[in-house]
Short mmCIF file of C-alpha atoms in Angstrom, two decimals:
data_model
loop_
_atom_site.label_atom_id
_atom_site.label_comp_id
_atom_site.label_asym_id
_atom_site.label_seq_id
_atom_site.Cartn_x
_atom_site.Cartn_y
_atom_site.Cartn_z
CA MET A 106 87.91 176.67 9.99
CA SER A 107 88.24 177.09 13.76
CA VAL A 108 86.91 174.54 16.22
CA SER A 109 84.34 177.05 17.52
CA THR A 110 83.16 177.84 14.00
CA ALA A 111 82.85 174.15 13.18
CA ALA A 112 80.84 173.57 16.35
CA ALA A 113 78.56 176.48 15.47
CA ASP A 114 78.04 175.08 11.99
CA ARG A 115 77.19 171.65 13.41
CA ALA A 116 74.74 173.20 15.85
CA ALA A 117 73.08 175.19 13.05
CA LEU A 118 72.82 172.03 10.95
CA CYS A 119 71.20 170.14 13.79
CA ALA A 120 68.80 172.99 14.53
CA THR A 121 67.35 172.56 11.05
CA GLY A 122 66.70 168.89 11.75
CA THR A 123 68.95 167.74 8.88
CA ALA A 124 71.68 166.08 10.96
CA GLU A 125 71.50 162.29 10.93
CA PRO A 126 70.78 160.26 14.07
CA LEU A 127 73.51 157.90 15.28
CA PRO A 128 73.02 154.31 14.04
CA VAL A 129 71.39 152.12 16.69
CA LEU A 130 70.22 148.52 16.79
CA GLY A 131 66.55 147.98 16.11
CA ARG A 132 66.15 150.92 13.74
CA ASP A 133 64.73 148.60 11.05
CA VAL A 134 62.65 146.31 13.27
CA THR A 135 59.01 146.04 12.21
CA VAL A 136 56.12 145.28 14.56
CA PRO A 137 52.52 144.20 13.88
CA LEU A 138 49.57 146.57 14.32
CA VAL A 139 46.21 145.42 15.66
CA THR A 140 44.58 147.23 12.75
CA GLY A 141 46.55 145.13 10.27
CA GLY A 142 49.95 145.25 8.63
CA GLU A 143 53.32 146.15 10.10
CA VAL A 144 55.28 149.33 10.72
CA THR A 145 58.85 150.18 11.65
CA TYR A 146 59.01 150.35 15.44
CA ALA A 147 59.41 153.82 16.91
CA ALA A 148 61.41 153.38 20.11
CA LEU A 149 60.53 156.41 22.23
CA ASP A 150 61.37 154.96 25.65
CA TYR A 151 65.05 155.91 25.83
CA ALA A 152 64.73 157.03 29.45
CA ALA A 153 64.08 153.41 30.46
CA SER A 154 66.70 151.77 28.22
CA ALA A 155 68.26 153.30 25.14
CA PRO A 156 68.91 151.06 22.12
CA ALA A 157 72.51 149.96 21.72
CA LEU A 158 74.63 152.02 19.39
CA GLN A 159 75.68 150.04 16.32
CA ARG A 160 79.25 151.08 17.12
CA VAL A 161 78.99 149.51 20.58
CA TRP A 162 77.56 146.28 19.19
CA ASP A 163 80.27 146.06 16.55
CA ASP A 164 83.03 146.65 19.12
CA VAL A 165 81.63 143.98 21.43
CA ALA A 166 81.24 141.51 18.56
CA ALA A 167 84.85 142.07 17.52
CA TYR A 168 86.08 141.47 21.07
CA ALA A 169 83.83 138.51 21.95
CA PRO A 170 86.08 135.77 20.46
CA TYR A 171 88.91 137.08 22.64
CA TYR A 172 86.92 137.13 25.86
CA GLY A 173 88.72 135.76 28.91
CA SER A 174 88.76 136.07 32.68
CA VAL A 175 90.53 139.12 34.02
CA HIS A 176 93.28 140.00 36.49
CA ARG A 177 94.48 136.53 37.47
CA GLY A 178 94.92 134.60 34.24
CA ALA A 179 98.33 133.96 32.65
CA GLY A 180 96.94 133.18 29.20
CA TYR A 181 96.95 135.60 26.30
CA LEU A 182 93.16 136.07 26.21
CA SER A 183 93.04 136.70 29.94
CA GLN A 184 95.77 139.32 29.69
CA LEU A 185 94.08 140.92 26.70
CA SER A 186 90.75 141.05 28.57
CA THR A 187 92.45 142.52 31.62
CA ASP A 188 93.98 145.29 29.53
CA LEU A 189 90.64 145.94 27.87
CA PHE A 190 88.84 146.07 31.25
CA GLU A 191 91.33 148.48 32.81
CA ASN A 192 91.47 150.62 29.66
CA ALA A 193 87.68 150.84 29.84
CA ARG A 194 88.07 152.25 33.35
CA ARG A 195 90.43 154.93 32.05
CA THR A 196 88.12 155.74 29.13
CA VAL A 197 85.18 156.25 31.48
CA ALA A 198 87.29 158.44 33.78
CA GLU A 199 88.23 160.61 30.82
CA PHE A 200 84.62 160.76 29.60
CA LEU A 201 83.52 161.96 33.05
CA GLY A 202 86.33 164.46 33.49
CA CYS A 203 87.48 162.78 36.69
CA ARG A 204 90.17 164.20 38.95
CA ASP A 205 93.57 162.52 39.10
CA ASP A 206 92.85 160.74 42.38
CA ASP A 207 89.28 159.67 41.56
CA GLU A 208 88.43 156.00 41.10
CA VAL A 209 86.00 154.40 38.67
CA VAL A 210 84.14 151.41 40.10
CA PHE A 211 82.16 149.21 37.71
CA THR A 212 78.78 148.19 39.08
CA ARG A 213 75.56 146.73 37.68
CA SER A 214 73.61 149.99 37.30
CA THR A 215 72.92 153.42 38.77
CA THR A 216 70.85 151.73 41.46
CA ASP A 217 73.74 149.43 42.32
CA SER A 218 76.19 152.34 42.34
CA LEU A 219 74.16 154.39 44.80
CA ASN A 220 73.50 151.40 47.03
CA LEU A 221 77.25 150.79 47.05
CA LEU A 222 77.86 154.36 48.16
CA ALA A 223 75.14 154.01 50.80
CA THR A 224 77.02 151.08 52.37
CA ALA A 225 80.18 153.21 52.51
CA LEU A 226 78.75 156.18 54.39
CA PRO A 227 80.73 157.05 57.54
CA ALA A 228 79.04 156.49 60.88
CA GLY A 229 76.52 159.19 61.69
CA CYS A 230 76.39 160.51 58.14
CA GLN A 231 73.42 162.75 57.37
CA VAL A 232 71.91 162.41 53.90
CA PHE A 233 69.84 165.06 52.12
CA VAL A 234 67.78 164.10 49.10
CA PHE A 235 64.91 165.76 47.26
CA GLU A 236 61.61 163.87 47.03
CA THR A 237 61.86 164.40 43.27
CA GLU A 238 64.54 161.75 42.84
CA HIS A 239 64.18 158.46 40.98
CA HIS A 240 63.83 155.59 43.44
CA ALA A 241 67.41 154.58 42.64
CA SER A 242 68.62 157.73 44.38
CA LEU A 243 65.69 158.22 46.76
CA LEU A 244 65.67 154.88 48.57
CA PRO A 245 69.23 153.60 49.26
CA TRP A 246 69.78 155.92 52.25
CA GLN A 247 67.12 154.60 54.60
CA ASP A 248 69.67 153.14 57.02
CA ALA A 249 71.27 156.58 57.36
CA ARG A 250 70.01 159.79 58.97
CA VAL A 251 68.12 160.92 55.88
CA THR A 252 66.24 164.17 55.33
CA TYR A 253 63.82 164.25 52.41
CA LEU A 254 63.42 167.71 50.90
CA ASP A 255 60.19 168.97 49.33
CA ALA A 256 59.97 169.37 45.56
CA PRO A 257 61.23 172.81 44.51
CA ARG A 258 59.43 174.72 41.76
CA THR A 259 62.44 176.63 40.44
CA PRO A 260 66.19 175.89 40.29
CA ALA A 261 66.82 178.78 42.67
CA GLU A 262 64.33 177.31 45.13
CA ALA A 263 66.17 173.99 44.93
CA VAL A 264 69.42 175.67 45.97
CA ALA A 265 67.72 177.71 48.72
CA THR A 266 65.93 174.62 50.06
CA LEU A 267 69.18 172.69 50.27
CA GLU A 268 71.03 175.57 51.91
CA ARG A 269 68.37 175.88 54.62
CA ALA A 270 68.46 172.16 55.32
CA LEU A 271 72.25 172.05 55.49
CA ALA A 272 72.39 175.10 57.73
CA GLY A 273 70.37 173.22 60.31
CA ARG A 274 72.42 170.03 60.28
CA ASP A 275 74.98 168.86 62.82
CA PRO A 276 78.07 170.75 61.57
CA HIS A 277 80.53 168.27 63.08
CA GLY A 278 79.48 165.07 61.35
CA PRO A 279 79.73 163.92 57.74
CA ALA A 280 76.93 164.73 55.32
CA LEU A 281 75.96 163.75 51.79
CA VAL A 282 73.65 165.38 49.25
CA CYS A 283 72.17 163.24 46.47
CA VAL A 284 70.71 164.97 43.42
CA THR A 285 69.78 164.12 39.86
CA GLY A 286 71.31 165.86 36.88
CA ALA A 287 68.22 165.55 34.67
CA SER A 288 64.81 164.36 35.81
CA ASN A 289 63.66 161.01 34.47
CA VAL A 290 60.10 162.38 34.54
CA THR A 291 60.30 165.92 33.17
CA GLY A 292 63.76 165.87 31.56
CA GLU A 293 64.51 169.17 33.28
CA LEU A 294 68.13 169.97 34.09
CA TRP A 295 68.95 170.58 37.73
CA PRO A 296 71.38 173.29 38.95
CA VAL A 297 74.09 170.79 39.82
CA THR A 298 77.00 173.26 40.04
CA GLU A 299 75.07 175.53 42.41
CA LEU A 300 73.89 172.61 44.53
CA ALA A 301 77.46 171.29 44.73
CA ALA A 302 78.68 174.72 45.86
CA ALA A 303 75.98 174.85 48.54
CA ALA A 304 76.86 171.36 49.75
CA HIS A 305 80.56 172.08 49.99
CA ALA A 306 79.97 175.45 51.69
CA HIS A 307 78.26 173.55 54.51
CA GLY A 308 80.86 170.78 54.73
CA ALA A 309 78.80 168.18 52.87
CA ARG A 310 79.65 166.00 49.90
CA ILE A 311 77.44 165.47 46.86
CA VAL A 312 76.71 162.55 44.55
CA LEU A 313 75.21 163.14 41.12
CA ASP A 314 72.72 160.69 39.64
CA ALA A 315 73.65 161.15 35.97
CA ALA A 316 71.57 158.28 34.59
CA GLN A 317 69.49 160.69 32.48
CA LEU A 318 72.17 163.35 32.05
CA ALA A 319 75.22 161.47 30.76
CA PRO A 320 73.51 160.12 27.58
CA HIS A 321 72.43 163.63 26.57
CA HIS A 322 74.99 166.14 27.86
CA PRO A 323 78.70 166.17 28.70
CA VAL A 324 79.32 165.45 32.39
CA SER A 325 82.52 166.59 34.08
CA VAL A 326 83.13 165.63 37.69
CA ARG A 327 85.80 168.31 37.88
CA GLU A 328 83.78 171.15 36.32
CA LEU A 329 80.56 170.35 38.18
CA ASP A 330 82.64 169.91 41.36
CA VAL A 331 80.69 166.87 42.51
CA ASP A 332 82.24 164.20 44.70
CA TRP A 333 80.73 161.22 42.89
CA VAL A 334 78.76 160.51 39.76
CA ALA A 335 76.68 157.40 39.03
CA PHE A 336 75.13 156.23 35.77
CA SER A 337 73.98 153.10 33.92
CA GLY A 338 75.32 151.68 30.69
CA HIS A 339 71.89 150.67 29.39
CA LYS A 340 70.81 154.33 29.26
CA LEU A 341 74.10 155.29 27.56
CA TYR A 342 73.46 153.06 24.51
CA ALA A 343 75.45 150.19 26.06
CA PRO A 344 73.61 146.98 27.05
CA PHE A 345 74.90 144.06 29.17
CA GLY A 346 73.97 145.28 32.66
CA SER A 347 76.87 147.45 33.78
CA GLY A 348 77.08 150.76 35.59
CA VAL A 349 79.58 153.19 37.07
CA LEU A 350 80.31 154.91 40.36
CA ALA A 351 83.15 157.38 39.88
CA GLY A 352 84.70 159.87 42.26
CA ARG A 353 86.44 160.17 45.60
CA PHE A 354 87.59 156.93 47.11
CA ASP A 355 88.35 157.70 50.76
CA TRP A 356 84.92 156.71 52.07
CA LEU A 357 84.91 153.65 49.82
CA ARG A 358 88.40 152.69 50.93
CA GLU A 359 87.41 152.79 54.59
CA ALA A 360 84.21 150.83 54.07
CA ALA A 361 83.85 147.06 54.12
CA PRO A 362 83.72 145.59 50.60
CA TYR A 363 80.30 145.82 49.00
CA LEU A 364 80.56 142.08 48.33
CA ALA A 365 83.02 139.75 50.05
CA GLY A 366 84.85 137.41 47.71
CA GLY A 367 87.59 136.88 45.20
CA GLY A 368 88.88 139.96 43.48
CA ALA A 369 88.09 142.20 46.46
CA SER A 370 90.59 140.37 48.64
CA ARG A 371 94.33 140.89 48.34
CA LYS A 372 95.41 138.27 50.88
CA VAL A 373 93.55 135.63 52.91
CA SER A 374 95.18 133.47 55.58
CA ARG A 375 94.11 131.02 58.24
CA ARG A 376 94.47 131.96 61.88
CA THR A 377 95.57 129.63 64.62
CA ASP A 378 92.10 129.83 66.16
CA GLY A 379 90.61 128.38 62.97
CA GLY A 380 89.28 131.64 61.48
CA VAL A 381 90.61 133.65 58.56
CA ASP A 382 92.30 137.02 58.23
CA VAL A 383 91.54 139.07 55.13
CA GLU A 384 93.46 141.95 53.62
CA TRP A 385 91.21 143.82 51.18
CA HIS A 386 92.27 145.80 48.14
CA GLU A 387 92.39 149.57 48.55
CA SER A 388 91.55 150.32 44.91
CA ALA A 389 88.33 149.98 42.92
CA ALA A 390 88.77 146.20 43.08
CA ARG A 391 87.75 146.40 46.75
CA HIS A 392 84.13 146.75 45.59
CA GLU A 393 84.27 144.58 42.47
CA ALA A 394 84.28 141.09 43.97
CA GLY A 395 83.68 138.16 41.68
CA SER A 396 84.33 137.88 37.96
CA PRO A 397 83.48 141.32 36.58
CA ASN A 398 81.18 142.07 33.68
CA VAL A 399 84.00 142.70 31.22
CA ILE A 400 81.74 143.03 28.19
CA GLY A 401 79.46 145.40 30.09
CA ALA A 402 82.40 147.61 31.07
CA TYR A 403 83.78 147.51 27.53
CA SER A 404 80.40 148.43 26.07
CA ILE A 405 80.22 151.50 28.33
CA ALA A 406 83.70 152.57 27.24
CA SER A 407 82.75 152.05 23.59
CA ALA A 408 79.64 154.21 24.05
CA CYS A 409 81.69 156.91 25.78
CA LYS A 410 84.07 157.00 22.81
CA ALA A 411 81.23 157.03 20.28
CA LEU A 412 79.43 159.92 21.95
CA THR A 413 82.65 161.88 22.37
CA GLU A 414 83.62 161.37 18.73
CA ALA A 415 80.13 162.34 17.53
CA GLY A 416 80.51 165.59 19.46
CA PHE A 417 78.15 166.68 22.19
CA ASP A 418 77.63 170.03 20.47
CA THR A 419 76.04 168.15 17.59
CA LEU A 420 74.14 165.68 19.79
CA VAL A 421 72.75 168.34 22.12
CA ALA A 422 71.68 170.62 19.25
CA ARG A 423 69.92 167.83 17.37
CA GLU A 424 68.18 166.59 20.50
CA GLN A 425 67.04 170.12 21.30
CA HIS A 426 65.49 170.25 17.85
CA LEU A 427 63.52 167.08 18.71
CA VAL A 428 62.54 168.45 22.13
CA ASP A 429 61.26 171.67 20.57
CA THR A 430 59.35 169.70 17.92
CA VAL A 431 57.62 167.52 20.50
CA ARG A 432 56.78 170.41 22.80
CA ARG A 433 55.36 172.50 19.96
CA GLY A 434 53.31 169.57 18.70
CA LEU A 435 51.89 168.72 22.13
CA ALA A 436 51.09 172.39 22.76
CA GLU A 437 48.77 172.26 19.74
CA VAL A 438 46.55 169.73 21.53
CA PRO A 439 44.54 171.48 24.28
CA GLU A 440 43.76 168.18 25.98
CA VAL A 441 47.46 167.50 26.64
CA ARG A 442 49.19 168.79 29.76
CA VAL A 443 52.98 168.49 29.89
CA LEU A 444 54.39 167.93 33.38
CA SER A 445 57.03 170.33 34.66
CA LEU A 446 58.62 171.40 37.92
CA PHE A 447 60.53 174.44 36.70
CA GLY A 448 58.24 175.77 33.95
CA ASP A 449 58.09 175.79 30.18
CA ASP A 450 61.35 177.66 29.72
CA ALA A 451 63.45 175.26 31.78
CA PRO A 452 66.23 173.54 29.79
CA ARG A 453 65.68 169.83 29.45
CA VAL A 454 66.87 166.64 27.78
CA GLY A 455 64.74 164.42 25.56
CA VAL A 456 62.37 163.25 28.31
CA ILE A 457 58.81 164.61 28.38
CA SER A 458 55.88 163.37 30.47
CA PHE A 459 52.28 164.36 30.00
CA VAL A 460 48.66 163.47 30.65
CA VAL A 461 45.71 163.64 28.27
CA ASP A 462 42.34 164.92 29.46
CA GLY A 463 39.71 162.18 29.22
CA TRP A 464 42.23 159.37 28.87
CA ASN A 465 43.75 156.94 31.29
CA SER A 466 47.48 157.08 30.56
CA SER A 467 47.82 153.30 30.36
CA HIS A 468 45.10 153.18 27.71
CA PHE A 469 46.72 155.96 25.71
CA ALA A 470 50.14 154.30 25.78
CA ALA A 471 48.62 150.96 24.80
CA ALA A 472 46.92 152.56 21.79
CA LEU A 473 50.17 154.24 20.70
CA SER A 474 51.83 150.84 20.70
CA ALA A 475 49.08 148.64 19.26
CA GLU A 476 47.78 151.05 16.59
CA TYR A 477 50.90 153.04 15.66
CA GLY A 478 53.93 150.90 16.59
CA ILE A 479 55.21 153.53 19.05
CA GLY A 480 56.82 152.50 22.30
CA VAL A 481 56.46 154.94 25.20
CA ARG A 482 56.12 154.40 28.94
CA ASP A 483 53.22 154.99 31.29
CA GLY A 484 52.94 154.91 35.06
CA LEU A 485 54.88 156.67 37.80
CA PHE A 486 58.34 156.01 36.33
CA CYS A 487 59.95 154.84 39.61
CA ALA A 488 59.57 158.40 40.87
CA HIS A 489 56.24 158.10 42.65
CA PRO A 490 56.40 161.16 44.96
CA LEU A 491 57.47 163.41 42.08
CA VAL A 492 54.77 162.29 39.63
CA ARG A 493 52.07 162.57 42.28
CA THR A 494 53.28 166.08 43.10
CA LEU A 495 53.22 167.05 39.43
CA LEU A 496 49.72 165.63 39.01
CA GLY A 497 48.47 167.67 41.94
CA SER A 498 47.89 164.74 44.24
CA ASP A 499 49.11 164.35 47.78
CA PRO A 500 51.78 161.60 47.76
CA GLN A 501 49.69 159.57 50.20
CA SER A 502 46.36 159.93 48.38
CA GLN A 503 44.70 157.67 45.84
CA GLY A 504 43.76 158.68 42.32
CA GLU A 505 42.16 157.15 39.26
CA CYS A 506 42.29 153.42 38.70
CA GLY A 507 44.14 151.75 35.87
CA ALA A 508 47.79 152.51 36.58
CA PRO A 509 50.03 149.45 36.26
CA GLU A 510 51.58 150.15 39.68
CA ALA A 511 48.22 149.85 41.44
CA ALA A 512 47.54 146.73 43.47
CA PRO A 513 44.16 145.03 42.94
CA GLY A 514 41.46 147.38 44.16
CA GLU A 515 43.90 150.23 44.77
CA LYS A 516 43.75 153.57 43.03
CA SER A 517 46.76 155.42 41.66
CA LEU A 518 47.73 158.23 39.31
CA ASN A 519 49.82 157.72 36.21
CA ALA A 520 51.23 159.64 33.25
CA ILE A 521 52.74 159.03 29.81
CA ARG A 522 56.44 159.54 29.08
CA VAL A 523 58.03 159.96 25.66
CA SER A 524 61.83 159.94 25.55
CA PHE A 525 64.41 159.99 22.79
CA GLY A 526 68.06 160.62 22.09
CA ALA A 527 70.97 160.32 19.72
CA GLY A 528 69.44 157.48 17.68
CA THR A 529 65.95 158.91 17.20
CA PRO A 530 64.91 159.73 13.61
CA ASP A 531 62.69 162.73 13.00
CA GLU A 532 60.07 160.39 11.53
CA HIS A 533 59.53 158.69 14.89
CA VAL A 534 58.80 162.00 16.57
CA GLU A 535 56.54 163.13 13.73
CA ARG A 536 54.59 159.83 13.83
CA PHE A 537 54.20 160.18 17.58
CA LEU A 538 52.72 163.67 17.27
CA ARG A 539 50.34 162.58 14.51
CA ALA A 540 49.23 159.65 16.65
CA VAL A 541 48.59 161.87 19.70
CA LYS A 542 46.44 164.23 17.64
CA GLU A 543 44.50 161.40 16.00
CA LEU A 544 43.83 159.60 19.28
CA VAL A 545 42.63 162.78 20.97
CA THR A 546 40.48 163.80 18.00
CA ASP A 547 39.09 160.46 16.83
CA GLY A 548 39.62 158.09 19.75
CA ALA A 549 41.19 154.65 19.63
CA ARG A 550 40.31 152.41 16.71
CA TRP A 551 40.42 149.31 18.90
CA ASN A 552 38.91 148.19 22.17
CA TYR A 553 41.18 147.53 25.16
CA ARG A 554 40.91 145.67 28.43
CA THR A 555 42.86 145.44 31.65
CA GLU A 556 45.01 142.34 32.02
CA ASP A 557 47.42 141.83 34.93
CA GLY A 558 47.28 145.54 35.63
CA ARG A 559 48.11 146.50 32.04
CA CYS A 560 45.87 147.94 29.35
CA VAL A 561 46.04 145.60 26.32
CA PRO A 562 44.17 145.27 23.02
CA ASP A 563 41.04 143.16 23.25
CA ALA A 564 41.40 140.48 20.58
CA GLY A 565 39.11 140.96 17.61
CA THR A 566 37.21 143.95 19.02
CA GLU A 567 37.78 146.80 16.63
CA ASN A 568 36.05 149.99 17.69
CA PRO A 569 34.93 151.85 14.55
CA ALA A 570 33.35 154.69 16.49
CA GLY A 571 36.39 155.34 18.63
CA THR A 572 36.42 155.67 22.42
CA ARG A 573 38.08 157.84 25.00
CA SER A 574 37.37 155.73 28.02
CA GLY A 575 40.01 153.42 29.34
CA THR A 576 39.66 152.77 33.01
CA GLY A 577 37.17 149.91 33.03
CA PRO A 578 37.76 146.17 32.70
CA ALA A 579 37.10 146.35 28.95
CA VAL A 580 36.99 149.47 26.80
#
């Protein structure tokens, strides 16, 4: 059997929904219901933090007894840990399809990676970023000459919008474009290759926020022709607070270290005037001061290997089956409106946001959790301008009360987000759809109240008649 035939067979298997999810931690955890009893927890908040792959946990557990400090220790465990840390760097570079001269810098998260790049921008650099970005990629550039671009409503409009903005920039100075690969709100895929071509045609560089893309689709720095890519381990089924910034190193090499300290410095000496002279590393170590998160880096590498070995053809096909199932199920409920920038036919990963007519989103999410054991997310998803645009509200206006982001007395809009991935069983998705239909049809079986900005079950106040309100102090 050829490789292409095998891939086609795997895709066909996944399309039927019969392929098995990857083993993840927490798949057998049970949680209590306010209505009595317990149920296996349905984790449908992958876009915030995906559960750890069992493979990752097993690899980390096997290494943990051999943990040691890296780079400067003479002992066996230190040398072993150093090899493991640097091999993790190579594994990530291979996973991302990096070019030969690219560097992989280990950070704390996507947010940390993009803030690192922001500190390395050359003087006078112009930055172009769509208002649709997650705050991690929207906010780090405020010390630069930043241009915020309006939300496009088609991929072609995104490219045209960027080209117009770049055409009007100072052609002699450096420029950077920052764009997401997949929206953390709608799950929609962005035209990264076309945006990269537009950036380079106008002499700009481009950084890809792959936090929501890398866990769901293969990402190749070389094939996408981006200059940098950033992502977080905790969204890639790898806990322990580690992230990656991978790509060109010239701007990073010329910049002052992100943090000053041991590991970033190659040589430090006293001067005759009482000060110190510092020679900084010119490799990734330049921006990895302090004792690095070895286990975090190793867990990312383990996840990269696990996803590669599982085969993205299989993973993408199975996830598309789940996406189609959720979208079909939600379409059967007239009160539900799915949020989208690019339209129903836009390709997307397993991230879907929606609102329910007659419901405050915080109340709906609380009922999913308390009455069905389903974990989703509600709010503005650290993408406030985008969600407000999708909900038809001016970014500066106020909306309905009840959103957890709202300060006391302030009004705000919010939505519900369901997200899933390689570890999601079909049963979790099916339970979610049943719960949505029951809540819309029959109302919540329990009363809820607002506490510290969150909608929570009101102790001992079952609501036999059901209710669809949810914005008051007690419902």
